[in-house]
Tab-separated table of C-alpha atoms in Angstrom:
chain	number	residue	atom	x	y	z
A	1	UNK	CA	-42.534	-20.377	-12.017
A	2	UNK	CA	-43.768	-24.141	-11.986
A	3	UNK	CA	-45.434	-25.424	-9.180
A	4	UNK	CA	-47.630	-28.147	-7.659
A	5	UNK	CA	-51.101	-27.269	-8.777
A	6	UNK	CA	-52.914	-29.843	-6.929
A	7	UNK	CA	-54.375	-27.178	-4.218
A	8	UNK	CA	-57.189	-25.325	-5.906
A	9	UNK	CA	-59.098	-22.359	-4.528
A	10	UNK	CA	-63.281	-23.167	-3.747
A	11	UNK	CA	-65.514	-20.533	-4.549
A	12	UNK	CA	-66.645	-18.173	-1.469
A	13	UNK	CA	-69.927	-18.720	-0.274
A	14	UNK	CA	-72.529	-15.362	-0.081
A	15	UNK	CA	-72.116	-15.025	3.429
A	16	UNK	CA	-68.174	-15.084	3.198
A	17	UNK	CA	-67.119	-18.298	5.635
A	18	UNK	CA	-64.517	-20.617	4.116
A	19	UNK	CA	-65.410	-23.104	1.530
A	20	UNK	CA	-66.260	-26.736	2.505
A	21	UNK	CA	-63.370	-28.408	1.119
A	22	UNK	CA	-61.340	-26.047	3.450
A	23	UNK	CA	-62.986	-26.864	6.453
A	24	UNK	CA	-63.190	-30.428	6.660
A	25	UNK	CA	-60.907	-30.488	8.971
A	26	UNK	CA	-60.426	-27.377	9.692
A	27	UNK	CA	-63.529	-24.980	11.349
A	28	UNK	CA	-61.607	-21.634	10.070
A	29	UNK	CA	-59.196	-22.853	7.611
A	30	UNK	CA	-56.383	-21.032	9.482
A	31	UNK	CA	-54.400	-24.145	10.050
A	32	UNK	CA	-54.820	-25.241	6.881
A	33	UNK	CA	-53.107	-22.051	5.141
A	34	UNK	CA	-50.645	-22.092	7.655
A	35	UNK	CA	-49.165	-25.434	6.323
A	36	UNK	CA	-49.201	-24.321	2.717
A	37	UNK	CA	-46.118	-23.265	0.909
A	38	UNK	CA	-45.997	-19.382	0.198
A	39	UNK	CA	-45.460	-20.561	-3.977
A	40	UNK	CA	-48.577	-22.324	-3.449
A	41	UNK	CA	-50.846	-19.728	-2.179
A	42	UNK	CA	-49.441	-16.949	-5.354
A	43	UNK	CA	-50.527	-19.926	-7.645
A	44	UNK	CA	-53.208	-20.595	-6.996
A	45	UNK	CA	-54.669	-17.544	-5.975
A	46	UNK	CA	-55.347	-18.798	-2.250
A	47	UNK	CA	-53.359	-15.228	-1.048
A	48	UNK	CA	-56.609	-13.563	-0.866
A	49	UNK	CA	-58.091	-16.688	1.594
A	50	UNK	CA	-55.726	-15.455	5.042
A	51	UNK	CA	-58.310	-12.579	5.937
A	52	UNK	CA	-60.970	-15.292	5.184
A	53	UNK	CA	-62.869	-17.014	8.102
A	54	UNK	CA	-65.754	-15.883	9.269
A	55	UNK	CA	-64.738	-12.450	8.758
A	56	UNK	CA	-66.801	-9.639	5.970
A	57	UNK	CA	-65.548	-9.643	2.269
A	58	UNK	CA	-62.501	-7.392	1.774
A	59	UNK	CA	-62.998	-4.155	0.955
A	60	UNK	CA	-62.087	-2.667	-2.306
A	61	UNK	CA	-58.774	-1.316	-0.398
A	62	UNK	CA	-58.009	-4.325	0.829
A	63	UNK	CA	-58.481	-6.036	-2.231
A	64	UNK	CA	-56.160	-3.577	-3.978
A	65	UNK	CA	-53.514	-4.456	-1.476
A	66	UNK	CA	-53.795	-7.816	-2.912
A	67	UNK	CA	-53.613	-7.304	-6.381
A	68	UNK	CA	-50.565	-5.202	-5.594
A	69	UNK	CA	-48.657	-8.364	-3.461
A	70	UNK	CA	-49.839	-10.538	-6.393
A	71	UNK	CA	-48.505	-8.442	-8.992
A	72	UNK	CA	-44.948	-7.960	-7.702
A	73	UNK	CA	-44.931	-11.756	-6.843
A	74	UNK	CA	-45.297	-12.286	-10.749
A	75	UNK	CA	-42.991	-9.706	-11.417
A	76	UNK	CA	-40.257	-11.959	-9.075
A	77	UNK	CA	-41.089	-14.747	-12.087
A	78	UNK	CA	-39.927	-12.430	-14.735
A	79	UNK	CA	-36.391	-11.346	-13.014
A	80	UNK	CA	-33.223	-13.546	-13.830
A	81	UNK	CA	-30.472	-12.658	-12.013
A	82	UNK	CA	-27.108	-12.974	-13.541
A	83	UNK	CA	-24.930	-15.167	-11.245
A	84	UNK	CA	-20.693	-14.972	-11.204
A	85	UNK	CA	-20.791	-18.167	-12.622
A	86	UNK	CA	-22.063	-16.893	-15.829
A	87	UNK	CA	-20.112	-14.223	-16.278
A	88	UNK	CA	-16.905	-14.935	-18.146
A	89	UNK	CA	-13.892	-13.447	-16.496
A	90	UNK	CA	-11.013	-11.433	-18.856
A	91	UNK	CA	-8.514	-14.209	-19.420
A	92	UNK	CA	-4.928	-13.694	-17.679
A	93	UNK	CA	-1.995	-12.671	-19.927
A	94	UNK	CA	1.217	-13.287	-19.316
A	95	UNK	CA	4.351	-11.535	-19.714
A	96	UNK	CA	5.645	-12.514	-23.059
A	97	UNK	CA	2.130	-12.256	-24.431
A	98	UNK	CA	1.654	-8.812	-22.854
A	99	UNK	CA	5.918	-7.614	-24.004
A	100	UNK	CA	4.379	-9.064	-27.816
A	101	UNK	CA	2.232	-6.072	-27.963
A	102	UNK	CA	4.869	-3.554	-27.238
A	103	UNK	CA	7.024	-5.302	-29.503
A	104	UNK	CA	4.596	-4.894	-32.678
A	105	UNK	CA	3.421	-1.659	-31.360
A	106	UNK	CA	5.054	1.756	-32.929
A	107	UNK	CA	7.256	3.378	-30.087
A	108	UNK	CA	8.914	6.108	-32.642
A	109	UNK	CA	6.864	8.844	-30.802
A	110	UNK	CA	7.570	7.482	-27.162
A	111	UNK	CA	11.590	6.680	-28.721
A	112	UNK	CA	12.033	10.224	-28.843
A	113	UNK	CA	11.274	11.323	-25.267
A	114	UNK	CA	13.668	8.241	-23.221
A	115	UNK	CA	16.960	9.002	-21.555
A	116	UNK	CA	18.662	5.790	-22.199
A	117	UNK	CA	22.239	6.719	-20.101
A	118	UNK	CA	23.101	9.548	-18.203
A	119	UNK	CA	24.966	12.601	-19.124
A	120	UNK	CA	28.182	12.810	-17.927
A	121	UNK	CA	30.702	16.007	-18.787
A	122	UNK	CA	34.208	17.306	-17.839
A	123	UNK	CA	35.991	14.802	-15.326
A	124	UNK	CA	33.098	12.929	-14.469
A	125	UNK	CA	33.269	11.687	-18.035
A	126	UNK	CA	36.581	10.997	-18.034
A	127	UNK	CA	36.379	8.793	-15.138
A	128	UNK	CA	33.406	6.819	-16.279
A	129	UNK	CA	34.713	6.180	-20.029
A	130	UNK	CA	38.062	4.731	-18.208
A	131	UNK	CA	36.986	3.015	-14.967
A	132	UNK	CA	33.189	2.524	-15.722
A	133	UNK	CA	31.054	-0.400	-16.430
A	134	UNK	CA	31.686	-1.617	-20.316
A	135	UNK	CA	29.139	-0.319	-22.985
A	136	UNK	CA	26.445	-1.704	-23.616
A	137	UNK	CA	26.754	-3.888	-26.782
A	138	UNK	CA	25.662	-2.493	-29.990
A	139	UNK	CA	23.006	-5.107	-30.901
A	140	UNK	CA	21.249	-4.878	-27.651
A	141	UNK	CA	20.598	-1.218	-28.146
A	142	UNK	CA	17.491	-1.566	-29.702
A	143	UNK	CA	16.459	-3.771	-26.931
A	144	UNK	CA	17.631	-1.120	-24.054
A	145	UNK	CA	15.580	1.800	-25.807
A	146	UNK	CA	12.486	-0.525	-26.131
A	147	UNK	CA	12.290	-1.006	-22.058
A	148	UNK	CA	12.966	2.798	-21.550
A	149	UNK	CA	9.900	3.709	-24.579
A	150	UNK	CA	7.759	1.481	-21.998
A	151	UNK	CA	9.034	3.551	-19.303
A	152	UNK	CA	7.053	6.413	-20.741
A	153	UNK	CA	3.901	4.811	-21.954
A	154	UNK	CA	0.485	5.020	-19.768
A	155	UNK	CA	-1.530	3.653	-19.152
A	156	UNK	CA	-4.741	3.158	-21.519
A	157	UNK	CA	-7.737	2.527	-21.211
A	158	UNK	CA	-8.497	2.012	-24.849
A	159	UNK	CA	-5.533	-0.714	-25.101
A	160	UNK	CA	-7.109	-3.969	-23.865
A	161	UNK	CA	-3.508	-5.384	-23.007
A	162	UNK	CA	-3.273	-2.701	-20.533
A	163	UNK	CA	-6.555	-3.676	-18.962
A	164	UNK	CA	-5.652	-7.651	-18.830
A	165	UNK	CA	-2.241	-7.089	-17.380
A	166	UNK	CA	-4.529	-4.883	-14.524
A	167	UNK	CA	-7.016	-7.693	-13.786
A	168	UNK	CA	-4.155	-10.308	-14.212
A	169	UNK	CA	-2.117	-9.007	-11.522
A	170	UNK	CA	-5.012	-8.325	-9.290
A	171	UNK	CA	-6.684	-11.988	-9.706
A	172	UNK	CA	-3.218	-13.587	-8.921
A	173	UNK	CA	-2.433	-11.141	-5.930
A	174	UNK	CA	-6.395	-11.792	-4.197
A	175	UNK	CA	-6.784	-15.458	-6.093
A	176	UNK	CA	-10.081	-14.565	-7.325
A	177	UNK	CA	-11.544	-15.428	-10.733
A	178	UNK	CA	-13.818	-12.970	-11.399
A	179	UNK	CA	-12.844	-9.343	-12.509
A	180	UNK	CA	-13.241	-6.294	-11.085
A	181	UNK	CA	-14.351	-2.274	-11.874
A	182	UNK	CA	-11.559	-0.337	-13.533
A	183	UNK	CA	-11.832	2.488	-10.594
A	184	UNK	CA	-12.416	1.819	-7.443
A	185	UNK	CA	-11.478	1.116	-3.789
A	186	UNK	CA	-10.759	-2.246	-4.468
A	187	UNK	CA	-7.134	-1.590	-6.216
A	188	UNK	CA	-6.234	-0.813	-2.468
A	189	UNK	CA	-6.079	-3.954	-1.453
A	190	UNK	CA	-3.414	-4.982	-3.734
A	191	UNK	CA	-1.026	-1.440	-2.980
A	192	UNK	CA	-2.477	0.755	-5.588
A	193	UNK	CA	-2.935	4.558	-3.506
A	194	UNK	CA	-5.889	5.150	-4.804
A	195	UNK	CA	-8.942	4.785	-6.981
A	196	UNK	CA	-7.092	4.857	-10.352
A	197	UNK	CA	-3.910	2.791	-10.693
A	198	UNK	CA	-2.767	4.910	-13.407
A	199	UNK	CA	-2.153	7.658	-10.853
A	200	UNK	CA	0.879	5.548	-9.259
A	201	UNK	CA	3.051	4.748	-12.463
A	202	UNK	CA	4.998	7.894	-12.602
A	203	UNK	CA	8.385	7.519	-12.977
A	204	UNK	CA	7.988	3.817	-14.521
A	205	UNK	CA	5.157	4.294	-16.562
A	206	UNK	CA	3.804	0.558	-17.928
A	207	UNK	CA	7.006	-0.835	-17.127
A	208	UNK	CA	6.158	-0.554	-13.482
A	209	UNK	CA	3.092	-2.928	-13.740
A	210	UNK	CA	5.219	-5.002	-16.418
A	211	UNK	CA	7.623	-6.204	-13.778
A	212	UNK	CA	4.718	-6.590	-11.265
A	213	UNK	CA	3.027	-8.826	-13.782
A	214	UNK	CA	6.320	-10.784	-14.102
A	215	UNK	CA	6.574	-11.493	-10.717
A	216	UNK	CA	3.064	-13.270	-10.545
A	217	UNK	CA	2.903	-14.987	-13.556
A	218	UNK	CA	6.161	-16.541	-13.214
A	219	UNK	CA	5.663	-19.583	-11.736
A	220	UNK	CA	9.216	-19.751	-10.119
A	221	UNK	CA	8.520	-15.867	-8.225
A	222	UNK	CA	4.599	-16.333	-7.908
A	223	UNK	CA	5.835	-18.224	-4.429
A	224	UNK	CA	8.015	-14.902	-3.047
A	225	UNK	CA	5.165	-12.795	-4.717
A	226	UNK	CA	2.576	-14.385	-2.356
A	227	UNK	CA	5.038	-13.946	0.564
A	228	UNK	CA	5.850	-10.413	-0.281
A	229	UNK	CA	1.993	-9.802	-0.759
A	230	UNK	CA	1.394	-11.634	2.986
A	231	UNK	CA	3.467	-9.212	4.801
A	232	UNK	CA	2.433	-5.815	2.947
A	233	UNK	CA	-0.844	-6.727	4.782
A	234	UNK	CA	0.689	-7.297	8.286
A	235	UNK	CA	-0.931	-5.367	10.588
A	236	UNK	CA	1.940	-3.812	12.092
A	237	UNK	CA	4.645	-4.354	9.049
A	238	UNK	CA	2.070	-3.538	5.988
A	239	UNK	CA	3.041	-1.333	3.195
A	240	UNK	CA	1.441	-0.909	-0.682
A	241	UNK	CA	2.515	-3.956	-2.645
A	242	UNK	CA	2.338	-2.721	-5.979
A	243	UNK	CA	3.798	0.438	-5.126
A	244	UNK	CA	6.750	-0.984	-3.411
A	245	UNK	CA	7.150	-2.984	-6.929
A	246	UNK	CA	6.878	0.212	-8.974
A	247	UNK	CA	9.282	1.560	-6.709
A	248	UNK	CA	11.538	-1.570	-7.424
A	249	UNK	CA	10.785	-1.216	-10.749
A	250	UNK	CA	12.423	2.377	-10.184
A	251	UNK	CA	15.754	1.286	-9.023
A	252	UNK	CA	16.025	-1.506	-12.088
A	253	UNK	CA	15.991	1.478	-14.346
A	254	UNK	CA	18.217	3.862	-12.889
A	255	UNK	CA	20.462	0.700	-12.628
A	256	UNK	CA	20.292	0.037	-16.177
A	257	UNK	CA	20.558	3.762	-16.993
A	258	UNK	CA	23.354	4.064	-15.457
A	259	UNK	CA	25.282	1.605	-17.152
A	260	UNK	CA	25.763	-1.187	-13.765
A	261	UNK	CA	23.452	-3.703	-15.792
A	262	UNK	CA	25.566	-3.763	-18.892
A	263	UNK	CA	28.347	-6.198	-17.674
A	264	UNK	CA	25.859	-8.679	-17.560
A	265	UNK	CA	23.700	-7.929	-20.195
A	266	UNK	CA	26.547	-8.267	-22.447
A	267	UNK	CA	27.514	-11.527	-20.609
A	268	UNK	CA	24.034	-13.334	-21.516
A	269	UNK	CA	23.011	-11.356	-24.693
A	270	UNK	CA	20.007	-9.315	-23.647
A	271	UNK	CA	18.423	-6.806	-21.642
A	272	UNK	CA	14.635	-7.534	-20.690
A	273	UNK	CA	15.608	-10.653	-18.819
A	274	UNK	CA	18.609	-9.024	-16.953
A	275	UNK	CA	16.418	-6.293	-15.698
A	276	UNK	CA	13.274	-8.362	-14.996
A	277	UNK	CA	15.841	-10.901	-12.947
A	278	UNK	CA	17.752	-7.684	-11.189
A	279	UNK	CA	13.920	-6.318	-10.457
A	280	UNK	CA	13.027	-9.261	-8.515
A	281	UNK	CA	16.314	-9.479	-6.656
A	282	UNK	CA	16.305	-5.999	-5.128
A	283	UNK	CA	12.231	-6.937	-4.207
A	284	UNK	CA	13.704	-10.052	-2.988
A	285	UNK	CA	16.553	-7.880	-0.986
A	286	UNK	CA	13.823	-5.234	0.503
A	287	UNK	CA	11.851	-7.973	1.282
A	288	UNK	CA	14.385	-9.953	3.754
A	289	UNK	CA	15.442	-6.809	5.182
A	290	UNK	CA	11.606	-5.463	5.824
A	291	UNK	CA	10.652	-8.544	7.105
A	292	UNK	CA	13.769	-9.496	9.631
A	293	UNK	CA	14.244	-6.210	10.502
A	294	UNK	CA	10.836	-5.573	11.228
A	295	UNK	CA	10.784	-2.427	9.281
A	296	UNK	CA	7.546	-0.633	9.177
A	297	UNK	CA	5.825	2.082	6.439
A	298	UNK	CA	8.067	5.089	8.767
A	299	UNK	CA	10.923	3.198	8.279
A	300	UNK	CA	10.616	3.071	4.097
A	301	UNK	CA	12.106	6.054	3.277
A	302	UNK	CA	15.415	5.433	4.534
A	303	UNK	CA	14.983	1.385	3.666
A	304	UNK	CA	14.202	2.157	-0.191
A	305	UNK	CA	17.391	4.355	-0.568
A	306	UNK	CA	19.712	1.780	0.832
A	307	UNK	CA	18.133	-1.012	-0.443
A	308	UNK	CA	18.814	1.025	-4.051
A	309	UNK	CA	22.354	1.917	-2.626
A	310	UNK	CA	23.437	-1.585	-2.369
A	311	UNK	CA	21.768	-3.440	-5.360
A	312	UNK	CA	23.484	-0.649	-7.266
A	313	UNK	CA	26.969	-1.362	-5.700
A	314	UNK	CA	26.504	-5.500	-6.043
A	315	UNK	CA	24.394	-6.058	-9.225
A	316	UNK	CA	26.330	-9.577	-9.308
A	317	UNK	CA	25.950	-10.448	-5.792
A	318	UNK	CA	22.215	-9.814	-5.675
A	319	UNK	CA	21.688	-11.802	-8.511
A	320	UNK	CA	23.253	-14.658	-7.233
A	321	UNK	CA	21.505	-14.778	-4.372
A	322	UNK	CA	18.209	-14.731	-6.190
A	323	UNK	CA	19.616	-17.760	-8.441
A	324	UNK	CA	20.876	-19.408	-5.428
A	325	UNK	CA	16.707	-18.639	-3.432
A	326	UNK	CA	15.202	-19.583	-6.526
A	327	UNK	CA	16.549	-23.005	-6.502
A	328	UNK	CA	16.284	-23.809	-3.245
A	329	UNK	CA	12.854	-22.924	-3.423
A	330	UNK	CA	12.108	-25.382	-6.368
A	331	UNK	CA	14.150	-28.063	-4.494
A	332	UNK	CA	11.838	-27.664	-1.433
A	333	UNK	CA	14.414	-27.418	0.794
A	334	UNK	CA	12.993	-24.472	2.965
A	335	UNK	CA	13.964	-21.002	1.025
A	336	UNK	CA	10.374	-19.788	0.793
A	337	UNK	CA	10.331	-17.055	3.054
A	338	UNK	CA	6.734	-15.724	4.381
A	339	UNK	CA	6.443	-13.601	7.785
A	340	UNK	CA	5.631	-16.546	9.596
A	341	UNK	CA	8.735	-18.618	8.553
A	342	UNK	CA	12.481	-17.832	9.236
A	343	UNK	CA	14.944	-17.412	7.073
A	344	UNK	CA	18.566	-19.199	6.674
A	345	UNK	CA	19.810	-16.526	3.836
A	346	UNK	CA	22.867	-15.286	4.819
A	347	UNK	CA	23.610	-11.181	5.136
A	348	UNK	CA	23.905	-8.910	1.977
A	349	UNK	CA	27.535	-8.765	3.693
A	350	UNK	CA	29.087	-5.101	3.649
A	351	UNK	CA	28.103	-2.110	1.731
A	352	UNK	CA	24.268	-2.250	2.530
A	353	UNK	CA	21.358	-3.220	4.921
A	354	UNK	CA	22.169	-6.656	7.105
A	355	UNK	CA	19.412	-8.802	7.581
A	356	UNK	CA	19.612	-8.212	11.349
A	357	UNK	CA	17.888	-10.214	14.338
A	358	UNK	CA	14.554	-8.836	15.469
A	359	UNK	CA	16.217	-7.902	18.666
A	360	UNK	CA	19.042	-5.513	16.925
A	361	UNK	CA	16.457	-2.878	16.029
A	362	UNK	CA	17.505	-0.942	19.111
A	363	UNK	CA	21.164	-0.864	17.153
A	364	UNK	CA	19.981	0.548	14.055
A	365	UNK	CA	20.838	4.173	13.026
A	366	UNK	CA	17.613	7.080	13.182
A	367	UNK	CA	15.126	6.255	10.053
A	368	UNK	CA	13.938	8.893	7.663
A	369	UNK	CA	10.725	8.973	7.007
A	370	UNK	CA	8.680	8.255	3.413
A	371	UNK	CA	7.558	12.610	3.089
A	372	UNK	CA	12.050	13.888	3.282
A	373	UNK	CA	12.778	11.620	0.109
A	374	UNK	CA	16.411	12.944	-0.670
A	375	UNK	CA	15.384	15.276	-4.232
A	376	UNK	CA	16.255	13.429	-6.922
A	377	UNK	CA	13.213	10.944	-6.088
A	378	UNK	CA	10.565	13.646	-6.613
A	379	UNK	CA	8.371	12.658	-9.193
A	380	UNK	CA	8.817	8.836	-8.698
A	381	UNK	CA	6.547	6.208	-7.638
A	382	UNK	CA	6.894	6.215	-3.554
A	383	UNK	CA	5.296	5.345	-0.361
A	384	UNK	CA	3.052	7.338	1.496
């Protein structure tokens, strides 16, 4: 370390008292040391000059006790510590960049496991072939499969898309720059369960922290992300963020299973962006009825299977209404929706949840709660 050398230490006299050039105007010195910077006395070797003043030489222990203070002040010389500033943070990836790798990645063995469309037999089949939703077209099969093969993947830790998409959606949820440990407590704080954020993707697999990573790095949905985000840490209305999305994430694919996507994914000629679009309007849905209805983590149960109910039932509507919040949102003219700001959006109408008045709660029917999930959700993503 480089300091001001200008204070030298005098030699001891025999009979131990401080050195003249230390007591001219000073009769002990004391005062003298007192005013000196603590760098100045480890230079220059004035440490061992506090116990002098009149006083006997040190003994040898005491003199040990000094070597030891001067030898870990050297050793503070030798440490550099390694600041945030320079370390350099995993860059964020965005959708299409992270959707590249699947696309140049072999699915074949993942292919084989998806269920792309339900099974129907007997009269049930009958009725679907005639009154059902049109089939999907043939050249957006491919397409359809690819989202379900994603479906199935894990998460790896090997794959360093998979660990950018983590820290992306992490660093755009808490705005921080820097990144953080791939296990920990941490991943709370964004709606993970647990240590491990692998542990919540059943059900959705990557595809579940695909549409998450959508909704932030879009910069038209990174404004209801940030809303959505606000309220899942209310104190009284909070709920897991990312595993409300991987339950959104959820109803998107049983939706597109289920043929109710296809009219429209005919309509505009692919699949991806119809099911990222119908993911973020059923978030957008829960959302409005969570927040309005002042719904709380009890309440999610029975809130998750309606909300699916109705997005299901209106796969137009709900899209509309996301076009129609969208660009009103861009326009500025008051459709960003946060817990502290009202909303003018009108009701889902009939056939689902009503955004009701805070004061209709008395009204509403008996909730069930998160742990008597109706059966055919066991093994998904849910709340707890």
């Amino acid at each position: 370390m480089e300091g001001d050398h200008s204070i030298t230490a005098q030699p001891q006299r025999a009979n131990g008292s401080v050195p003249e050039g230390l007591c001219k105007d000073h009769a002990n010195g004391g005062a003298a040391l007192k005013s000196l910077p603590i760098w100045s006395l480890k230079q220059n070797g004035i440490l061992q000059s506090l116990a002098v003043g009149g006083e006997q030489r040190k003994t040898e222990e005491e003199s040990a006790e000094v070597q030891q203070a001067r030898e870990q002040w050297e050793a503070l010389d030798r440490i550099q510590p390694v600041l945030p500033e320079d370390v350099t943070p995993t860059p964020l990836i965005s959708f299409n960049e992270a959707l590249q790798h699947f696309q140049t990645t072999d699915l074949s063995e993942l292919l084989r496991n998806i269920q792309p469309t339900l099974h129907r037999t007997g009269l049930a089949a009958i009725t679907h072939f005639l009154f059902g939703p049109p089939r999907l077209h043939r050249e957006l099969i491919e397409e359809r499969n690819m989202v379900f093969a994603i479906a199935q993947c894990s998460l790896d830790n090997g794959q360093k898309v998979h660990t950018r998409v983590l820290q992306t959606i992490y660093k755009r949820l808490t705005g921080t720059r820097l990144d953080c440990p791939r296990y920990g407590p941490h991943w709370e704080t964004v709606g993970f369960q647990g240590r491990d954020p692998a542990t919540d993707l059943r059900g959705t697999g990557f595809l579940g922290l695909m549409h998450t990573l959508y909704l932030v790095m879009d910069p038209d949905t990174l404004p209801l992300a940030l809303d959505i985000y606000k309220l899942s840490q209310h104190p009284v209305q909070n709920f897991p963020f990312v595993v409300m999305s991987i339950n959104m994430t959820r109803i998107a694919l049983h939706a597109l299973r289920e043929e109710v996507l296809s009219k429209e994914c005919n309509r505009r000629q692919q699949v991806l962006g119809v099911l990222n679009e119908f993911y973020v309007a059923t978030f957008l849905h829960l959302f409005q009825v969570w927040k309005f209805q002042q719904k709380t983590i009890s309440d999610s149960g029975f809130v998750l299977k309606e909300v699916e109910t109705f997005a299901k039932k209106n796969p137009k509507q709900i899209l509309k209404r996301l076009e129609t919040f969208l660009k009103e949102t861009r326009s500025g003219s008051g459709a960003s929706v946060s817990p502290d700001t009202p909303s003018n959006h009108a009701s889902p109408g009939e056939g689902g949840i009503g955004l009701a008045a805070p004061g209709a709660r008395g009204k509403e029917m008996n909730f069930t709660g998160v742990c008597e999930l109706p059966p055919e959700m066991e093994g998904e993503a849910r709340l707890i």
